Amino acid sequence: MRTQVAIIGAGPSGLLLGQLLHKAGVDNIILERQTGDYVLGRIRAGILEQVTVDLMREAGVSERMDKEGIVHHSIELVFGGARHPIDVHGLTGGKVVTAYGQTELTHDLMDARKAAGLATVYEADNVRLHGFDGTNPQVTYEKDGRTHALDCDFIAGCDGFHGVSRATVKDRVTEYEKVYPFGWLGLLSDTPPVSPHAIVYGNSEHGFSLCSMRSMTRSRYYVQVPLTDKVEDWSDDRFWAELKRRVDPELSEKIVTGASIEKSIAPLRSFVAEPLRFGRLFLAGDAGHIVPPTGAKGLNLAATDVKYLSGAFIDYFKERSNAGIDTYSERCLKRIWKAERFSWWMTTLMHRFPGDEFGRKMQEAELDYLVKSKALSTAVAENYVGLPL
Ligand code: APR
Ligand code: PHB
């Protein structure tokens, strides 16, 4: 088998890359370790920057997102028992974010890929990358008990944090990492969101909380928990009680509780691999970097990598230009580090760090300063909607 771009991983990065390349007439095959249903079963974030929305439109897969996505003009911060709005729209000259679940986005991309008849090999085992330092890379994998070989011009490592792509070049990568001493317990429920017009981030004496949504009938909530907690420790009732005591009394009253349809704990991590290019192998999305979810940047950073990478491949095949592929790593990393900074900063500002009383006082001072200072509020707003490319 032969293709122009072998894409490892059918998460949002791999699927979006495949779609953009296909639109431009660049041939690609995706190899995914899991089944399609497994990929769709992972509940993840759901706030899209304008860059991501635009890219979905460019890829021709925005119909449902344009119909069902819910535009948010502001975020709210809860601390000291009161809510403080940050008018993201007003402070950025009219920019917004769109609430649309990563699961839905993945669904739309999978449907479009199927409709276009593009090849995705699910349950591809033991994927191995070869020859990417030369001009004839090859990917081998096992499927149905047989070994297959895929020859290609480029390999796109879109296989997430635990994938094989970065692992293959681990001796050549410098890794920068920060692990936080807590996780997020998330709950999804078919209940109307308590705050349908803004995402609410809370810092309380009991820890961080987040009120978000997927639609007008589906909510997503999170609370900070110790890393030692297990999902089984958290009944739905315990979750709702904990969430309620972490927000202001008015919001707490309004929260509509109900049975969870998903509940999971995720650790928080900041991570960057440098560089993102190794000959004809490129890392994109979670394969190259992780942000803690506090700034809602993970999916959006993946989308920007894909924007640069698809452009680079298209220029190579259509214009015979190496400029895009030669500058890929450097261009991506510039934006990645800025999003890392914002996500780290917001995580540090909004969570309880066990035993750090000085840090807690810094949070109080900074939150008070933030809501009174147009300058700092503007800085938050412009990072939240996404810094310019
Ligand atoms: N071989 C083939 N596929 C693999 C392998 C492998 N060895 N290892 C991992 N994969 C697949 C995973 O099963 C997964 O479907 O690669 C895919 C990677 O998808 P994601 O982890 O969703 O990463 P990415 O597409 O970069 O999406 C980034 O997702 O995790 C969130 O916060 C993140 O929102 C961001 C977005
Ligand atoms: C979500 O809706 O899941 C969500 C929203 C905002 C975040 C993180 C997650 O910062």
mmCIF file of N, CA and C and ligand atoms in Angstrom, residues 7-16 30-35 38-40 42 44-46 102 106 110 121-129 141 157-165 284-293 296-303 305-306, ligand 1:
data_model
loop_
_atom_site.group_PDB
_atom_site.id
_atom_site.type_symbol
_atom_site.label_atom_id
_atom_site.label_comp_id
_atom_site.label_asym_id
_atom_site.label_seq_id
_atom_site.Cartn_x
_atom_site.Cartn_y
_atom_site.Cartn_z
ATOM 1 N N ILE A 7 -1.262 8.902 8.499
ATOM 2 C CA ILE A 7 -1.647 9.605 9.732
ATOM 3 C C ILE A 7 -1.841 8.563 10.830
ATOM 4 N N ILE A 8 -1.134 8.722 11.935
ATOM 5 C CA ILE A 8 -1.283 7.798 13.061
ATOM 6 C C ILE A 8 -2.241 8.432 14.065
ATOM 7 N N GLY A 9 -3.383 7.789 14.311
ATOM 8 C CA GLY A 9 -4.346 8.285 15.297
ATOM 9 C C GLY A 9 -5.565 8.936 14.657
ATOM 10 N N ALA A 10 -6.764 8.487 15.068
ATOM 11 C CA ALA A 10 -8.022 9.055 14.566
ATOM 12 C C ALA A 10 -8.739 9.852 15.648
ATOM 13 N N GLY A 11 -7.976 10.622 16.423
ATOM 14 C CA GLY A 11 -8.574 11.614 17.323
ATOM 15 C C GLY A 11 -8.865 12.861 16.498
ATOM 16 N N PRO A 12 -9.218 13.962 17.166
ATOM 17 C CA PRO A 12 -9.511 15.187 16.415
ATOM 18 C C PRO A 12 -8.347 15.634 15.520
ATOM 19 N N SER A 13 -7.105 15.502 15.972
ATOM 20 C CA SER A 13 -5.962 15.955 15.160
ATOM 21 C C SER A 13 -5.870 15.168 13.860
ATOM 22 N N GLY A 14 -5.854 13.848 13.974
ATOM 23 C CA GLY A 14 -5.691 13.009 12.795
ATOM 24 C C GLY A 14 -6.850 13.160 11.822
ATOM 25 N N LEU A 15 -8.065 13.189 12.357
ATOM 26 C CA LEU A 15 -9.245 13.279 11.490
ATOM 27 C C LEU A 15 -9.316 14.622 10.766
ATOM 28 N N LEU A 16 -9.023 15.689 11.501
ATOM 29 C CA LEU A 16 -9.083 17.026 10.884
ATOM 30 C C LEU A 16 -7.986 17.174 9.829
ATOM 31 N N ILE A 30 -5.451 6.805 7.552
ATOM 32 C CA ILE A 30 -5.326 6.896 9.016
ATOM 33 C C ILE A 30 -5.235 5.495 9.612
ATOM 34 N N LEU A 31 -4.283 5.327 10.527
ATOM 35 C CA LEU A 31 -4.164 4.074 11.282
ATOM 36 C C LEU A 31 -4.502 4.368 12.741
ATOM 37 N N GLU A 32 -5.517 3.693 13.261
ATOM 38 C CA GLU A 32 -5.975 3.951 14.634
ATOM 39 C C GLU A 32 -5.971 2.639 15.417
ATOM 40 N N ARG A 33 -5.430 2.711 16.629
ATOM 41 C CA ARG A 33 -5.307 1.511 17.457
ATOM 42 C C ARG A 33 -6.663 0.977 17.954
ATOM 43 N N GLN A 34 -7.576 1.916 18.249
ATOM 44 C CA GLN A 34 -8.850 1.538 18.859
ATOM 45 C C GLN A 34 -9.942 1.356 17.795
ATOM 46 N N THR A 35 -11.149 1.020 18.242
ATOM 47 C CA THR A 35 -12.304 1.030 17.338
ATOM 48 C C THR A 35 -12.851 2.461 17.274
ATOM 49 N N TYR A 38 -14.900 3.283 20.374
ATOM 50 C CA TYR A 38 -14.076 3.573 21.554
ATOM 51 C C TYR A 38 -13.618 5.045 21.515
ATOM 52 N N VAL A 39 -13.175 5.483 20.334
ATOM 53 C CA VAL A 39 -12.704 6.867 20.185
ATOM 54 C C VAL A 39 -13.841 7.836 20.533
ATOM 55 N N LEU A 40 -15.066 7.502 20.064
ATOM 56 C CA LEU A 40 -16.208 8.394 20.305
ATOM 57 C C LEU A 40 -16.687 8.346 21.751
ATOM 58 N N ARG A 42 -14.864 8.542 24.381
ATOM 59 C CA ARG A 42 -14.051 9.347 25.304
ATOM 60 C C ARG A 42 -14.649 10.751 25.401
ATOM 61 N N ARG A 44 -14.456 14.449 26.283
ATOM 62 C CA ARG A 44 -13.412 15.448 26.523
ATOM 63 C C ARG A 44 -13.994 16.841 26.447
ATOM 64 N N ALA A 45 -13.125 17.815 26.252
ATOM 65 C CA ALA A 45 -13.544 19.220 26.370
ATOM 66 C C ALA A 45 -14.517 19.635 25.271
ATOM 67 N N GLY A 46 -14.867 20.894 25.269
ATOM 68 C CA GLY A 46 -15.866 21.298 24.285
ATOM 69 C C GLY A 46 -15.955 22.786 24.016
ATOM 70 N N GLN A 102 -16.187 17.947 21.905
ATOM 71 C CA GLN A 102 -15.165 17.265 21.112
ATOM 72 C C GLN A 102 -15.717 15.961 20.521
ATOM 73 N N THR A 106 -15.665 15.103 16.628
ATOM 74 C CA THR A 106 -15.047 13.857 16.165
ATOM 75 C C THR A 106 -16.039 13.068 15.305
ATOM 76 N N MET A 110 -15.576 11.968 11.469
ATOM 77 C CA MET A 110 -15.637 10.541 11.082
ATOM 78 C C MET A 110 -16.667 10.332 9.984
ATOM 79 N N VAL A 121 -7.940 2.701 9.032
ATOM 80 C CA VAL A 121 -7.786 1.330 9.522
ATOM 81 C C VAL A 121 -7.932 1.376 11.040
ATOM 82 N N TYR A 122 -9.071 0.911 11.558
ATOM 83 C CA TYR A 122 -9.268 0.834 13.001
ATOM 84 C C TYR A 122 -8.666 -0.474 13.515
ATOM 85 N N GLU A 123 -8.411 -0.516 14.789
ATOM 86 C CA GLU A 123 -7.803 -1.689 15.433
ATOM 87 C C GLU A 123 -6.509 -2.117 14.733
ATOM 88 N N ALA A 124 -5.705 -1.118 14.380
ATOM 89 C CA ALA A 124 -4.377 -1.383 13.810
ATOM 90 C C ALA A 124 -3.416 -1.564 14.981
ATOM 91 N N ASP A 125 -2.895 -2.766 15.128
ATOM 92 C CA ASP A 125 -2.020 -3.089 16.269
ATOM 93 C C ASP A 125 -0.565 -2.898 15.913
ATOM 94 N N ASN A 126 0.220 -2.686 16.950
ATOM 95 C CA ASN A 126 1.664 -2.710 16.816
ATOM 96 C C ASN A 126 2.164 -1.822 15.668
ATOM 97 N N VAL A 127 1.638 -0.600 15.617
ATOM 98 C CA VAL A 127 2.072 0.366 14.592
ATOM 99 C C VAL A 127 3.540 0.716 14.838
ATOM 100 N N ARG A 128 4.358 0.636 13.790
ATOM 101 C CA ARG A 128 5.788 0.967 13.881
ATOM 102 C C ARG A 128 6.166 1.909 12.755
ATOM 103 N N LEU A 129 7.011 2.888 13.060
ATOM 104 C CA LEU A 129 7.402 3.890 12.066
ATOM 105 C C LEU A 129 8.835 3.625 11.628
ATOM 106 N N TYR A 141 2.027 -2.265 10.498
ATOM 107 C CA TYR A 141 1.033 -2.509 11.548
ATOM 108 C C TYR A 141 0.457 -3.902 11.378
ATOM 109 N N GLY A 157 2.259 12.127 13.182
ATOM 110 C CA GLY A 157 2.025 11.492 14.481
ATOM 111 C C GLY A 157 0.932 12.250 15.223
ATOM 112 N N CYS A 158 -0.309 11.778 15.058
ATOM 113 C CA CYS A 158 -1.466 12.430 15.708
ATOM 114 C C CYS A 158 -2.027 11.476 16.753
ATOM 115 N N ASP A 159 -1.134 10.726 17.411
ATOM 116 C CA ASP A 159 -1.590 9.617 18.241
ATOM 117 C C ASP A 159 -1.567 9.899 19.735
ATOM 118 N N GLY A 160 -1.715 11.172 20.093
ATOM 119 C CA GLY A 160 -1.960 11.500 21.494
ATOM 120 C C GLY A 160 -0.744 11.324 22.393
ATOM 121 N N PHE A 161 -0.951 11.588 23.663
ATOM 122 C CA PHE A 161 0.147 11.604 24.642
ATOM 123 C C PHE A 161 0.819 10.243 24.791
ATOM 124 N N HIS A 162 0.032 9.158 24.691
ATOM 125 C CA HIS A 162 0.575 7.815 24.916
ATOM 126 C C HIS A 162 0.885 7.081 23.612
ATOM 127 N N GLY A 163 0.962 7.811 22.513
ATOM 128 C CA GLY A 163 1.113 7.170 21.204
ATOM 129 C C GLY A 163 2.521 6.666 20.927
ATOM 130 N N VAL A 164 2.646 6.044 19.759
ATOM 131 C CA VAL A 164 3.913 5.434 19.379
ATOM 132 C C VAL A 164 4.853 6.450 18.716
ATOM 133 N N SER A 165 4.307 7.522 18.164
ATOM 134 C CA SER A 165 5.133 8.431 17.350
ATOM 135 C C SER A 165 6.220 9.111 18.181
ATOM 136 N N ALA A 284 1.720 16.170 16.062
ATOM 137 C CA ALA A 284 0.661 17.186 16.156
ATOM 138 C C ALA A 284 -0.302 16.831 17.280
ATOM 139 N N GLY A 285 -0.873 17.837 17.908
ATOM 140 C CA GLY A 285 -1.861 17.624 18.972
ATOM 141 C C GLY A 285 -1.217 17.076 20.238
ATOM 142 N N ASP A 286 -1.991 16.243 20.951
ATOM 143 C CA ASP A 286 -1.543 15.722 22.243
ATOM 144 C C ASP A 286 -0.255 14.890 22.147
ATOM 145 N N ALA A 287 0.111 14.438 20.963
ATOM 146 C CA ALA A 287 1.380 13.715 20.801
ATOM 147 C C ALA A 287 2.554 14.635 21.138
ATOM 148 N N GLY A 288 2.366 15.930 20.916
ATOM 149 C CA GLY A 288 3.462 16.879 21.122
ATOM 150 C C GLY A 288 3.329 17.729 22.369
ATOM 151 N N HIS A 289 2.124 17.843 22.886
ATOM 152 C CA HIS A 289 1.928 18.743 24.039
ATOM 153 C C HIS A 289 0.614 18.459 24.750
ATOM 154 N N ILE A 290 0.624 18.731 26.048
ATOM 155 C CA ILE A 290 -0.585 18.595 26.874
ATOM 156 C C ILE A 290 -0.723 19.885 27.673
ATOM 157 N N VAL A 291 -1.946 20.367 27.797
ATOM 158 C CA VAL A 291 -2.191 21.487 28.717
ATOM 159 C C VAL A 291 -3.207 21.023 29.756
ATOM 160 N N PRO A 292 -3.139 21.564 30.972
ATOM 161 C CA PRO A 292 -4.240 21.287 31.893
ATOM 162 C C PRO A 292 -5.498 21.930 31.305
ATOM 163 N N PRO A 293 -6.682 21.355 31.545
ATOM 164 C CA PRO A 293 -7.878 21.806 30.812
ATOM 165 C C PRO A 293 -8.406 23.179 31.230
ATOM 166 N N ALA A 296 -9.153 25.623 28.531
ATOM 167 C CA ALA A 296 -9.848 25.060 27.364
ATOM 168 C C ALA A 296 -9.009 25.166 26.092
ATOM 169 N N LYS A 297 -7.727 24.895 26.206
ATOM 170 C CA LYS A 297 -6.823 25.088 25.069
ATOM 171 C C LYS A 297 -6.427 23.801 24.332
ATOM 172 N N GLY A 298 -6.633 22.614 24.930
ATOM 173 C CA GLY A 298 -6.098 21.372 24.354
ATOM 174 C C GLY A 298 -6.522 21.124 22.915
ATOM 175 N N LEU A 299 -7.808 21.104 22.688
ATOM 176 C CA LEU A 299 -8.339 20.839 21.360
ATOM 177 C C LEU A 299 -7.968 21.956 20.383
ATOM 178 N N ASN A 300 -7.974 23.166 20.880
ATOM 179 C CA ASN A 300 -7.680 24.317 20.007
ATOM 180 C C ASN A 300 -6.214 24.344 19.567
ATOM 181 N N LEU A 301 -5.326 23.944 20.467
ATOM 182 C CA LEU A 301 -3.904 23.858 20.090
ATOM 183 C C LEU A 301 -3.706 22.765 19.052
ATOM 184 N N ALA A 302 -4.412 21.651 19.242
ATOM 185 C CA ALA A 302 -4.333 20.559 18.270
ATOM 186 C C ALA A 302 -4.774 21.077 16.903
ATOM 187 N N ALA A 303 -5.844 21.864 16.895
ATOM 188 C CA ALA A 303 -6.356 22.398 15.624
ATOM 189 C C ALA A 303 -5.336 23.333 14.960
ATOM 190 N N ASP A 305 -2.014 23.215 15.276
ATOM 191 C CA ASP A 305 -0.952 22.364 14.716
ATOM 192 C C ASP A 305 -1.403 21.836 13.351
ATOM 193 N N VAL A 306 -2.638 21.367 13.318
ATOM 194 C CA VAL A 306 -3.165 20.756 12.097
ATOM 195 C C VAL A 306 -3.284 21.787 10.978
HETATM 196 N N1 APR B 1 -1.307 3.417 17.039
HETATM 197 C C1 APR B 1 -2.425 3.954 16.468
HETATM 198 N N2 APR B 1 -3.226 4.845 17.081
HETATM 199 C C2 APR B 1 -2.873 5.236 18.308
HETATM 200 C C3 APR B 1 -1.709 4.760 18.956
HETATM 201 C C4 APR B 1 -0.917 3.794 18.267
HETATM 202 N N3 APR B 1 0.175 3.285 18.823
HETATM 203 N N4 APR B 1 -1.616 5.337 20.164
HETATM 204 C C5 APR B 1 -2.673 6.145 20.287
HETATM 205 N N5 APR B 1 -3.438 6.098 19.170
HETATM 206 C C6 APR B 1 -4.695 6.816 18.922
HETATM 207 C C7 APR B 1 -5.600 6.880 20.147
HETATM 208 O O1 APR B 1 -6.363 5.711 20.298
HETATM 209 C C8 APR B 1 -6.437 8.113 19.829
HETATM 210 O O2 APR B 1 -7.636 7.778 19.162
HETATM 211 O O3 APR B 1 -4.412 8.163 18.617
HETATM 212 C C9 APR B 1 -5.559 8.960 18.933
HETATM 213 C C10 APR B 1 -5.113 10.246 19.609
HETATM 214 O O4 APR B 1 -6.232 11.058 19.883
HETATM 215 P P1 APR B 1 -6.278 12.124 21.076
HETATM 216 O O5 APR B 1 -5.652 11.538 22.273
HETATM 217 O O6 APR B 1 -7.664 12.607 21.142
HETATM 218 O O7 APR B 1 -5.285 13.286 20.581
HETATM 219 P P2 APR B 1 -5.494 14.443 19.492
HETATM 220 O O8 APR B 1 -6.200 13.935 18.283
HETATM 221 O O9 APR B 1 -4.207 15.125 19.355
HETATM 222 O O10 APR B 1 -6.557 15.398 20.171
HETATM 223 C C11 APR B 1 -6.239 16.443 20.979
HETATM 224 O O11 APR B 1 -7.943 15.722 22.411
HETATM 225 O O12 APR B 1 -7.133 14.799 24.367
HETATM 226 C C12 APR B 1 -7.751 15.880 23.816
HETATM 227 O O13 APR B 1 -7.049 17.668 25.181
HETATM 228 C C13 APR B 1 -6.889 17.045 23.981
HETATM 229 O O14 APR B 1 -8.622 18.199 23.184
HETATM 230 C C14 APR B 1 -7.349 17.763 22.834
HETATM 231 C C15 APR B 1 -7.456 16.832 21.740
#
